[in-house]
Short mmCIF file of C-alpha atoms and ligand atoms in Angstrom, two decimals:
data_model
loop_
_atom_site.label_atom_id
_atom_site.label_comp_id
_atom_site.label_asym_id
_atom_site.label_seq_id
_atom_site.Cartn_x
_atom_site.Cartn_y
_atom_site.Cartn_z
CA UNK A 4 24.87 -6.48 -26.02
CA UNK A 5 22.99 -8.97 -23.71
CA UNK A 6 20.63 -7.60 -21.09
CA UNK A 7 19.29 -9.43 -18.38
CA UNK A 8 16.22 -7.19 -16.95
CA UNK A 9 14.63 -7.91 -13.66
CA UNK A 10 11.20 -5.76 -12.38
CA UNK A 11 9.99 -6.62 -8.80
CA UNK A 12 8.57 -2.94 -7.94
CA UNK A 13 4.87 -4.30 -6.53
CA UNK A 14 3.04 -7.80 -7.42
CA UNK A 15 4.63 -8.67 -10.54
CA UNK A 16 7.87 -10.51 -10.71
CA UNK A 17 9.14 -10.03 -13.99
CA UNK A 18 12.15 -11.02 -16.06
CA UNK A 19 13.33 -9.73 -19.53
CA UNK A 20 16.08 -10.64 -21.87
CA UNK A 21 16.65 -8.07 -24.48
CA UNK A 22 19.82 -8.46 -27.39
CA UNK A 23 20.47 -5.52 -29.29
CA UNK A 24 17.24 -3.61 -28.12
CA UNK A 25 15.45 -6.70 -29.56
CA UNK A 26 13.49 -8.84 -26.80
CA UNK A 27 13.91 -12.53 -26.80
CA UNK A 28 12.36 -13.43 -23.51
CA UNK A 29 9.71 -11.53 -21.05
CA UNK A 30 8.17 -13.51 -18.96
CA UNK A 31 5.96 -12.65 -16.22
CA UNK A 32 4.52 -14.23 -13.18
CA UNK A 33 1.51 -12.01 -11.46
CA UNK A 34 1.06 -12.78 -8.15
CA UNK A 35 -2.74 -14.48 -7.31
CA UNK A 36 -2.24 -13.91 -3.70
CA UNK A 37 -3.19 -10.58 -3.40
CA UNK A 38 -6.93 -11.56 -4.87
CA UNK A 39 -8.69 -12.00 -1.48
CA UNK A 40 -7.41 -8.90 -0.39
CA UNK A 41 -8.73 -7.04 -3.18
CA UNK A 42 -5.33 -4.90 -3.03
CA UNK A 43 -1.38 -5.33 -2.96
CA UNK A 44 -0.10 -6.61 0.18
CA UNK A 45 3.49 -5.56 0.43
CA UNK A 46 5.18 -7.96 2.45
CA UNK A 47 3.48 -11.14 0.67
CA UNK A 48 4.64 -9.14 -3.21
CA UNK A 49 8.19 -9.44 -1.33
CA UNK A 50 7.75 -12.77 0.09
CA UNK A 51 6.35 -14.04 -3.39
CA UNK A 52 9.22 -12.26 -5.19
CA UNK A 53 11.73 -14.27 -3.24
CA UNK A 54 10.22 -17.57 -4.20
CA UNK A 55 9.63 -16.80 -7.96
CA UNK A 56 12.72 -14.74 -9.18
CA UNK A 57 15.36 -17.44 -9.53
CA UNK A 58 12.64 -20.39 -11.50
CA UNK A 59 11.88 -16.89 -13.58
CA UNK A 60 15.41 -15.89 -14.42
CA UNK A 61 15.70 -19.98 -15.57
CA UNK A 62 12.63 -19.51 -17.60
CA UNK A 63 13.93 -16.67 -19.20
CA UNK A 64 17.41 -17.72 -20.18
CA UNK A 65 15.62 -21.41 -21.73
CA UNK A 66 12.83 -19.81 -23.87
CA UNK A 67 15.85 -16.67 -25.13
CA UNK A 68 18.55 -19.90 -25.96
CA UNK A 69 20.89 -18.18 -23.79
CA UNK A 70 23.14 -19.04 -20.56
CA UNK A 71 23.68 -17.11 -17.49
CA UNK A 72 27.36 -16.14 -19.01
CA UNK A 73 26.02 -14.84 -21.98
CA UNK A 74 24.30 -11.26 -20.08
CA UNK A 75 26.73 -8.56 -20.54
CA UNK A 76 24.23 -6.28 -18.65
CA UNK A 77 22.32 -6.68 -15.33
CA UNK A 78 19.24 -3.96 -15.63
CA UNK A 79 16.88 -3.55 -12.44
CA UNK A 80 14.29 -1.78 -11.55
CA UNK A 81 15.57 0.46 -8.25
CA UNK A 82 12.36 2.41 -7.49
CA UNK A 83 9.92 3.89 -7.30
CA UNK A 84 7.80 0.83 -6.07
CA UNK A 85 7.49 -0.99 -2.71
CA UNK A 86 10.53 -0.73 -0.97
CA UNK A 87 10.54 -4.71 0.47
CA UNK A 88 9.55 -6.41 -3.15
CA UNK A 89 12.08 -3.79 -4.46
CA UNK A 90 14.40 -4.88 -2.39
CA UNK A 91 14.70 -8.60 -3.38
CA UNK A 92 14.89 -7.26 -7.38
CA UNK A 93 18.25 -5.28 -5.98
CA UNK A 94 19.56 -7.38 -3.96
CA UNK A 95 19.31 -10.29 -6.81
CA UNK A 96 20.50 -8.32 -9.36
CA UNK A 97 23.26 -7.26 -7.20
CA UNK A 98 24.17 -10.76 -6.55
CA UNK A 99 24.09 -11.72 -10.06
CA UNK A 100 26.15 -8.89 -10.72
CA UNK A 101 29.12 -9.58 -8.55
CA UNK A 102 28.86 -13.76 -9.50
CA UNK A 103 29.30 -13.46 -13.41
CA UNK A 104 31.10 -10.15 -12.97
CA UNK A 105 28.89 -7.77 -15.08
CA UNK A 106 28.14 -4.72 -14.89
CA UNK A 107 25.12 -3.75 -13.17
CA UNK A 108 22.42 -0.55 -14.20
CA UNK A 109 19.57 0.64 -11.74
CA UNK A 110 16.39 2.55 -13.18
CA UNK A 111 13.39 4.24 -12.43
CA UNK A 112 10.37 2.18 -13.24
CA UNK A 113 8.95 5.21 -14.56
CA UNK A 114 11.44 5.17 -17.33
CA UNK A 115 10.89 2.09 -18.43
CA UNK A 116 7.18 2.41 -18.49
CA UNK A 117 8.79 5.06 -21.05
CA UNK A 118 10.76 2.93 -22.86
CA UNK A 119 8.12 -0.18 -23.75
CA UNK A 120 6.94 2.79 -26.65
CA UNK A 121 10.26 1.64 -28.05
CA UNK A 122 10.23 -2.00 -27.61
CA UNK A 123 8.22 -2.71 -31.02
CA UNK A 124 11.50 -1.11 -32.63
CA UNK A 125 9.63 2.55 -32.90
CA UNK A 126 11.88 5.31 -32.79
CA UNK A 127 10.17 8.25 -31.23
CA UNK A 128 12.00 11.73 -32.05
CA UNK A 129 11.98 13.92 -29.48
CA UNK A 130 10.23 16.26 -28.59
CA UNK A 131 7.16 13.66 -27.38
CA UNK A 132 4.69 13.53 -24.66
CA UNK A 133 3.85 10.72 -22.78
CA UNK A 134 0.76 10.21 -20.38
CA UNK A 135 1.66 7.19 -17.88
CA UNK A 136 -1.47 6.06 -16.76
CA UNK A 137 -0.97 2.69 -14.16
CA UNK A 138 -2.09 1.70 -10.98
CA UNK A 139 0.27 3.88 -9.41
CA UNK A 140 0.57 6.74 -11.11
CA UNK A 141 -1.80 8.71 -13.22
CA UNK A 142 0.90 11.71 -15.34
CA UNK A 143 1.86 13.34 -18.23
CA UNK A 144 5.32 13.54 -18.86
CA UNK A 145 7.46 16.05 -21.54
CA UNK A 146 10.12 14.33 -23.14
CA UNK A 147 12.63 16.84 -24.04
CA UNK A 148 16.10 14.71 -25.05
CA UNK A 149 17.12 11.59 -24.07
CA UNK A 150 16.50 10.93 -20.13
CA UNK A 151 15.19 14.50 -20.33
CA UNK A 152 12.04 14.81 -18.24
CA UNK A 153 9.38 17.84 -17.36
CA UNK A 154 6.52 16.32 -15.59
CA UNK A 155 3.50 18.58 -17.00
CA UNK A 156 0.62 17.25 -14.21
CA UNK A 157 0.25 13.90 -12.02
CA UNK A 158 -3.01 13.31 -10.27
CA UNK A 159 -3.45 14.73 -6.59
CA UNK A 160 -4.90 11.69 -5.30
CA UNK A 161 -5.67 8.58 -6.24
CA UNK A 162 -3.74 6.98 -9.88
CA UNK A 163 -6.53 6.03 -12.82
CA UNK A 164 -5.96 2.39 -12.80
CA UNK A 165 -6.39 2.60 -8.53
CA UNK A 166 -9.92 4.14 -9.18
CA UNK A 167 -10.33 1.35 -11.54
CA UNK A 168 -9.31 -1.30 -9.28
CA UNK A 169 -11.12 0.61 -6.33
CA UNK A 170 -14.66 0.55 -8.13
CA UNK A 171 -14.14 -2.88 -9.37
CA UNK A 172 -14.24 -3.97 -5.76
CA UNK A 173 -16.72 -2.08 -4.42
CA UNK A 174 -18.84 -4.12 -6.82
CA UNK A 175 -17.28 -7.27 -5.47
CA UNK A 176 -15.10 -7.63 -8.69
CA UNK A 177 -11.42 -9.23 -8.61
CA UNK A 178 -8.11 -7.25 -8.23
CA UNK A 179 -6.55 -5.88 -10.32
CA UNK A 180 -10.29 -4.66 -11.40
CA UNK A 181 -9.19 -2.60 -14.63
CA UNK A 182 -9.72 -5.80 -17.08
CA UNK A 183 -12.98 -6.44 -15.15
CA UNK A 184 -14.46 -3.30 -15.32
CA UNK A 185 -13.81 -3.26 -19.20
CA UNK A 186 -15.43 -6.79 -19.88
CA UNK A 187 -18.47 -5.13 -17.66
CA UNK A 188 -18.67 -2.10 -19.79
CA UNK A 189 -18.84 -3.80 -22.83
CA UNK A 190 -22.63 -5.02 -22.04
CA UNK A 191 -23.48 -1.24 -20.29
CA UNK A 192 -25.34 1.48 -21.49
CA UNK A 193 -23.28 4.97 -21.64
CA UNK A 194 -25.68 7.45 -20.30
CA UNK A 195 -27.95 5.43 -17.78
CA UNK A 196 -25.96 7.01 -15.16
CA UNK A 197 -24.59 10.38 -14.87
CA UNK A 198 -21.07 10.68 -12.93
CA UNK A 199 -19.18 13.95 -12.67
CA UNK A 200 -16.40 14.47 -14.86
CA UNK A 201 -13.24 15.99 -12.84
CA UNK A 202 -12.57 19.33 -13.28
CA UNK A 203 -9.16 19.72 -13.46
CA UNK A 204 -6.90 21.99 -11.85
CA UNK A 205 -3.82 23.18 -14.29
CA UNK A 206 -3.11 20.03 -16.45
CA UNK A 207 -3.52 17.78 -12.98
CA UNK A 208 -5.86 14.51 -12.56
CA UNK A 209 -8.23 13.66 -9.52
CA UNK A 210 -10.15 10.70 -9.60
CA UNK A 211 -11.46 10.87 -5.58
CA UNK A 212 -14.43 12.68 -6.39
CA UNK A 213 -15.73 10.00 -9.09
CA UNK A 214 -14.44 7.37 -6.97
CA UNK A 215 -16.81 8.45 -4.33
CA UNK A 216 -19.22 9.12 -6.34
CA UNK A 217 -19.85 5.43 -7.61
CA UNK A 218 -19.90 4.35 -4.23
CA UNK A 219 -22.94 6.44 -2.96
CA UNK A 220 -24.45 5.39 -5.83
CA UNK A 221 -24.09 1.77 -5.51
CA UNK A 222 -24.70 2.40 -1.82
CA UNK A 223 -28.18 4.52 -2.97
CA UNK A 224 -29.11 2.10 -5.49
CA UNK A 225 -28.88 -1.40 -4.06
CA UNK A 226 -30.26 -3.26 -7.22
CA UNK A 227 -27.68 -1.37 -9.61
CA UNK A 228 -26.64 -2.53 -12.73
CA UNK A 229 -23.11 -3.59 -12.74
CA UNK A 230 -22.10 -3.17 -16.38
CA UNK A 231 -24.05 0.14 -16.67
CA UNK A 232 -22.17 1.24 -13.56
CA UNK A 233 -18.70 0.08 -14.77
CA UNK A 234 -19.71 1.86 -18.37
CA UNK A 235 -20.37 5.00 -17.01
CA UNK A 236 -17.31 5.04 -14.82
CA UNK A 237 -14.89 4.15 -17.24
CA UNK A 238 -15.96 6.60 -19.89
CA UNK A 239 -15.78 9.21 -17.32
CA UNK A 240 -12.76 8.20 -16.05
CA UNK A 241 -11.16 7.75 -19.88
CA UNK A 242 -12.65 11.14 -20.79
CA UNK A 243 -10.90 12.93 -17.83
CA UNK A 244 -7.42 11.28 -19.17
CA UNK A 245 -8.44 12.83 -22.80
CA UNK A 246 -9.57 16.00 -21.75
CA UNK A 247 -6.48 16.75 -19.77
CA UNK A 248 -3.72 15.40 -22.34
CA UNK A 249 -5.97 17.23 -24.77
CA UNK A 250 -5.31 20.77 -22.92
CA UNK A 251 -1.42 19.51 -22.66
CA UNK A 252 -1.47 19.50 -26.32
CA UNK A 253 -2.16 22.51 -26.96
CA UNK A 254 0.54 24.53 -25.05
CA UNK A 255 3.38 21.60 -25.75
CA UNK A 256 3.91 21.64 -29.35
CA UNK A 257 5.11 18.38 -30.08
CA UNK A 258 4.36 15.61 -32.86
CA UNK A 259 4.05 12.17 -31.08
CA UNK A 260 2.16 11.44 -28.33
CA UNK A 261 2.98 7.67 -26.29
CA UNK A 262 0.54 6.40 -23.56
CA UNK A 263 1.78 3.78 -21.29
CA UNK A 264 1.36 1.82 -18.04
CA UNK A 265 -0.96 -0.94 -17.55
CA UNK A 266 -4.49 1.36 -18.17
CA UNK A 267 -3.42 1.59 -21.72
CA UNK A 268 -4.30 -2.31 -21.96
CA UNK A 269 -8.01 -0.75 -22.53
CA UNK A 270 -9.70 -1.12 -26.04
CA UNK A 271 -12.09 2.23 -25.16
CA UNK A 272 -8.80 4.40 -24.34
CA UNK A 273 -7.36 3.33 -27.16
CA UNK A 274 -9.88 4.20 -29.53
CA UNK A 275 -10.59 7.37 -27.92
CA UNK A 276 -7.09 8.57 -27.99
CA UNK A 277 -6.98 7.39 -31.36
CA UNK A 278 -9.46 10.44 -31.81
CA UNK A 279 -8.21 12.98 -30.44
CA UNK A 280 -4.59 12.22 -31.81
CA UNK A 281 -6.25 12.55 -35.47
CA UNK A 282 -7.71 15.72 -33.98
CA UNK A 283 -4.86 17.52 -33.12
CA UNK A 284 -2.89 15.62 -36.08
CA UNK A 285 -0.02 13.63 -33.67
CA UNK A 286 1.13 10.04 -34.11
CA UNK A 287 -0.16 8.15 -30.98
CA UNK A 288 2.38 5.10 -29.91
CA UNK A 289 1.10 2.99 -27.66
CA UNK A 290 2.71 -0.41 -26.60
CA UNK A 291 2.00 -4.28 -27.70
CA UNK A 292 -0.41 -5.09 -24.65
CA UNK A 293 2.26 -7.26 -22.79
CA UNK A 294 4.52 -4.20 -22.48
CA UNK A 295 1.94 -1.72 -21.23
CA UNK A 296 1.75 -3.18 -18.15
CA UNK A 297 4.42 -3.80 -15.28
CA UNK A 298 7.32 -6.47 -17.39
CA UNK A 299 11.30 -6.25 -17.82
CA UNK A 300 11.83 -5.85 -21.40
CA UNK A 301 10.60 -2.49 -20.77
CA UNK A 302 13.13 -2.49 -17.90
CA UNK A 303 16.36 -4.23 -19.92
CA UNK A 304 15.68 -1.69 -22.56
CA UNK A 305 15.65 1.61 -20.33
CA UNK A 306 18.79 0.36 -18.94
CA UNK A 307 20.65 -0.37 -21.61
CA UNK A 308 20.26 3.22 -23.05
CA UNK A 309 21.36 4.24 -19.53
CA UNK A 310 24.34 2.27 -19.55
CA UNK A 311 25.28 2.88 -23.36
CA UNK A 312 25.33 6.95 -22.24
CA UNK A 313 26.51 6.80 -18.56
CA UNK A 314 27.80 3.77 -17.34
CA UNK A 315 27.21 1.24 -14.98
CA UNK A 316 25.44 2.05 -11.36
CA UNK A 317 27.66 1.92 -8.06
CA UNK A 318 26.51 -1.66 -6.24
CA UNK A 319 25.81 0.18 -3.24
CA UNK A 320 22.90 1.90 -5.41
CA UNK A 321 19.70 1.73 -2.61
CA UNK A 322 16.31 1.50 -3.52
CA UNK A 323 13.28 4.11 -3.46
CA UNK A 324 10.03 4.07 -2.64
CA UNK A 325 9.28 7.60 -4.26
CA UNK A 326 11.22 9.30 -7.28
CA UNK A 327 10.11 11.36 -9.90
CA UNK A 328 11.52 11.64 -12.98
CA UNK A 329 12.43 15.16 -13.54
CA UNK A 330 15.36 14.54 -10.80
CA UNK A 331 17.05 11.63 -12.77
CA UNK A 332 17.06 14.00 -15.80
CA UNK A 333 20.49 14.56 -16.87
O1 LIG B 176 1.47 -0.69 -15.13
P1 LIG B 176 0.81 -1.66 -14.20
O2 LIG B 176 0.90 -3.13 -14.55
O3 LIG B 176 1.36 -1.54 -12.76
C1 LIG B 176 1.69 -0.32 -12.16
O4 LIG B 176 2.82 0.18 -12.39
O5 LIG B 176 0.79 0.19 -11.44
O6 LIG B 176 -0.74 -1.22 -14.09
C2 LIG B 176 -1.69 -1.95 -13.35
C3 LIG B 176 -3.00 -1.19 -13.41
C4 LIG B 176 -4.06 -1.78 -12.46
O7 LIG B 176 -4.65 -0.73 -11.73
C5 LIG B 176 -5.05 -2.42 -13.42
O8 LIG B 176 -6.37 -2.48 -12.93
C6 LIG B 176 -4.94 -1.51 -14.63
O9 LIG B 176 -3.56 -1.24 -14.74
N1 LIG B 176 -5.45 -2.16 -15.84
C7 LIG B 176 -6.53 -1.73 -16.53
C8 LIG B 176 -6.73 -2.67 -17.58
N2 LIG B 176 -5.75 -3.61 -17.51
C9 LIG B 176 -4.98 -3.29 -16.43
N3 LIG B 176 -7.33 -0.67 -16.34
C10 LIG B 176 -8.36 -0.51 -17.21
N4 LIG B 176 -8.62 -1.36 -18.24
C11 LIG B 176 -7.84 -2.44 -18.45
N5 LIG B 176 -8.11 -3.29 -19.46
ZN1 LIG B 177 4.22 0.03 -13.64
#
């Protein structure tokens, strides 16, 4: 099977071809428009969507070899996201859908965040755990079966990779800040600054507190180093993600453990996970980098499971801002 996977949830419009589970296109075009902003401006993302998605699509098809009537499978992110730059996603893949006559899936972004741990042909056996840690959401999720999910904890505020972004331009960094704030680090010394680690309620996240933190400091301390500021964050930050998935561990027996969304990019989460997964002896699985953050293999993938076990979506399928994933469990 032939699946034509389209992601427009917030400032990334993305298009995947996957045969067989095996990807042989994902290309990706990040929008540059939000940069003076320092933050996602939802009705330029939807705007920018519109003008990129159909060159994308042709993109796509030319570097897999195939033609528009080759898809069997039209897979689309449907939430949660941005409901305008969802919206034009939908409404393509809709489109496309009645045109060539193929069936159509809608899935939860969420899930396919889940599915990139696959896209490297690993097969994960369930039981697993996975922490999603992205710009929007900060949570760990139980994987009990197949589209089986218990969501453990999810941060009460803000998501890792917004405190990330949000420090990064307090210190008059770029959005998205995460890959600034790790080139930063890399030339900081841990230890010049102390910032409180959260204390976490149940096996939650918050990442206010810290957040605020940096910014008295850098208000306090107008000469402040930059890279020992962005050090000292990020290992805080990281060790908040480890101590919490750490405390998961031990009441949710399980063997693997996947980390995903666009945070997992970072060399110093990697290697500290890396630790604590030979600590409490589980295999850690964590996507090539161009699947850990937002792209549509992850999204063609998802949905071809989806449709393999359940069948195609109804074309009057809506999009949503907000869903978790414990209510598309089946
Ligand atoms: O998964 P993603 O592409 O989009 C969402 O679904 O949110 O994640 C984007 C987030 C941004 O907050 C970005 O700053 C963060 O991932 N990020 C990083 C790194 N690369 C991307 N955070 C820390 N270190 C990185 N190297
Ligand atoms: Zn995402």
């Amino acid at each position: 099977m032939i699946t034509l996977g389209i992601e427009t949830s917030c400032d990334e419009t993305a298009v995947g071809i996957l045969e067989q589970g095996r990807v042989l296109a994902n290309v990706v075009a990040s929008q540059i428009a939000h940069t003076k902003y320092g933050g996602v401006v939802p009705e330029l993302a939807a705007r920018n969507h519109i003008k990129v998605i159909m060159p994308l699509v042709k993109i796509a098809l030319e570097s897999a070899g195939k033609d528009l009537d080759d898809i069997d499978l039209i897979s689309v992110t449907r939430g949660p996201g941005l409901i305008g730059a969802l919206l034009v996603g939908l409404s393509f893949a809709k489109a496309l859908s009645i045109a060539l006559n193929k069936p159509l899936i809608a899935v939860n972004h969420l899930e396919g965040h889940i599915y990139a741990l696959q896209l490297n042909g690993s097969c994960l056996e369930y039981p697993y755990l996975v922490l999603l840690v992205s710009g929007g959401h900060t949570e760990i999720v139980y994987v009990k079966d197949e589209f089986v999910y218990e969501t453990i904890g999810k941060t009460l505020d803000d998501a890792c990779g917004e405190a990330f972004d949000k420090v990064a331009k307090l210190m008059g960094l770029p959005y998205p800040g995460g890959p600034y704030i790790e080139k930063q680090a890399r030339d900081g010394d841990l230890g010049t600054i102390k910032f409180p680690l959260p204390k976490p309620k149940g096996y939650s996240f918050s990442y206010s507190g810290l957040k605020t933190a940096v910014l008295y400091y850098t208000r306090d301390n107008p000469k402040y180093d930059c890279s020992n500021v962005a050090a000292n964050f990020q290992e805080v930050a990281l060790e908040h993600l480890v101590k919490v998935v750490s405390a998961t561990l031990d009441v949710k027996k399980v063997e693997q453990l996947g980390i995903v969304g666009g945070v997992s990019v970072n060399r110093r989460l990697r290697d500290k996970f890396h630790v604590l997964a030979k600590k409490k002896s589980v295999m850690l699985h964590i996507p090539d980098l161009q699947y850990c953050t937002d792209n549509a293999a992850m999204i063609a993938l998802a949905g071809t499971r989806r449709f393999e076990k359940f069948g195609p979506s109804d074309l009057s399928i809506d999009a949503v801002s907000r869903e978790a994933l414990d209510v598309i469990s089946d």
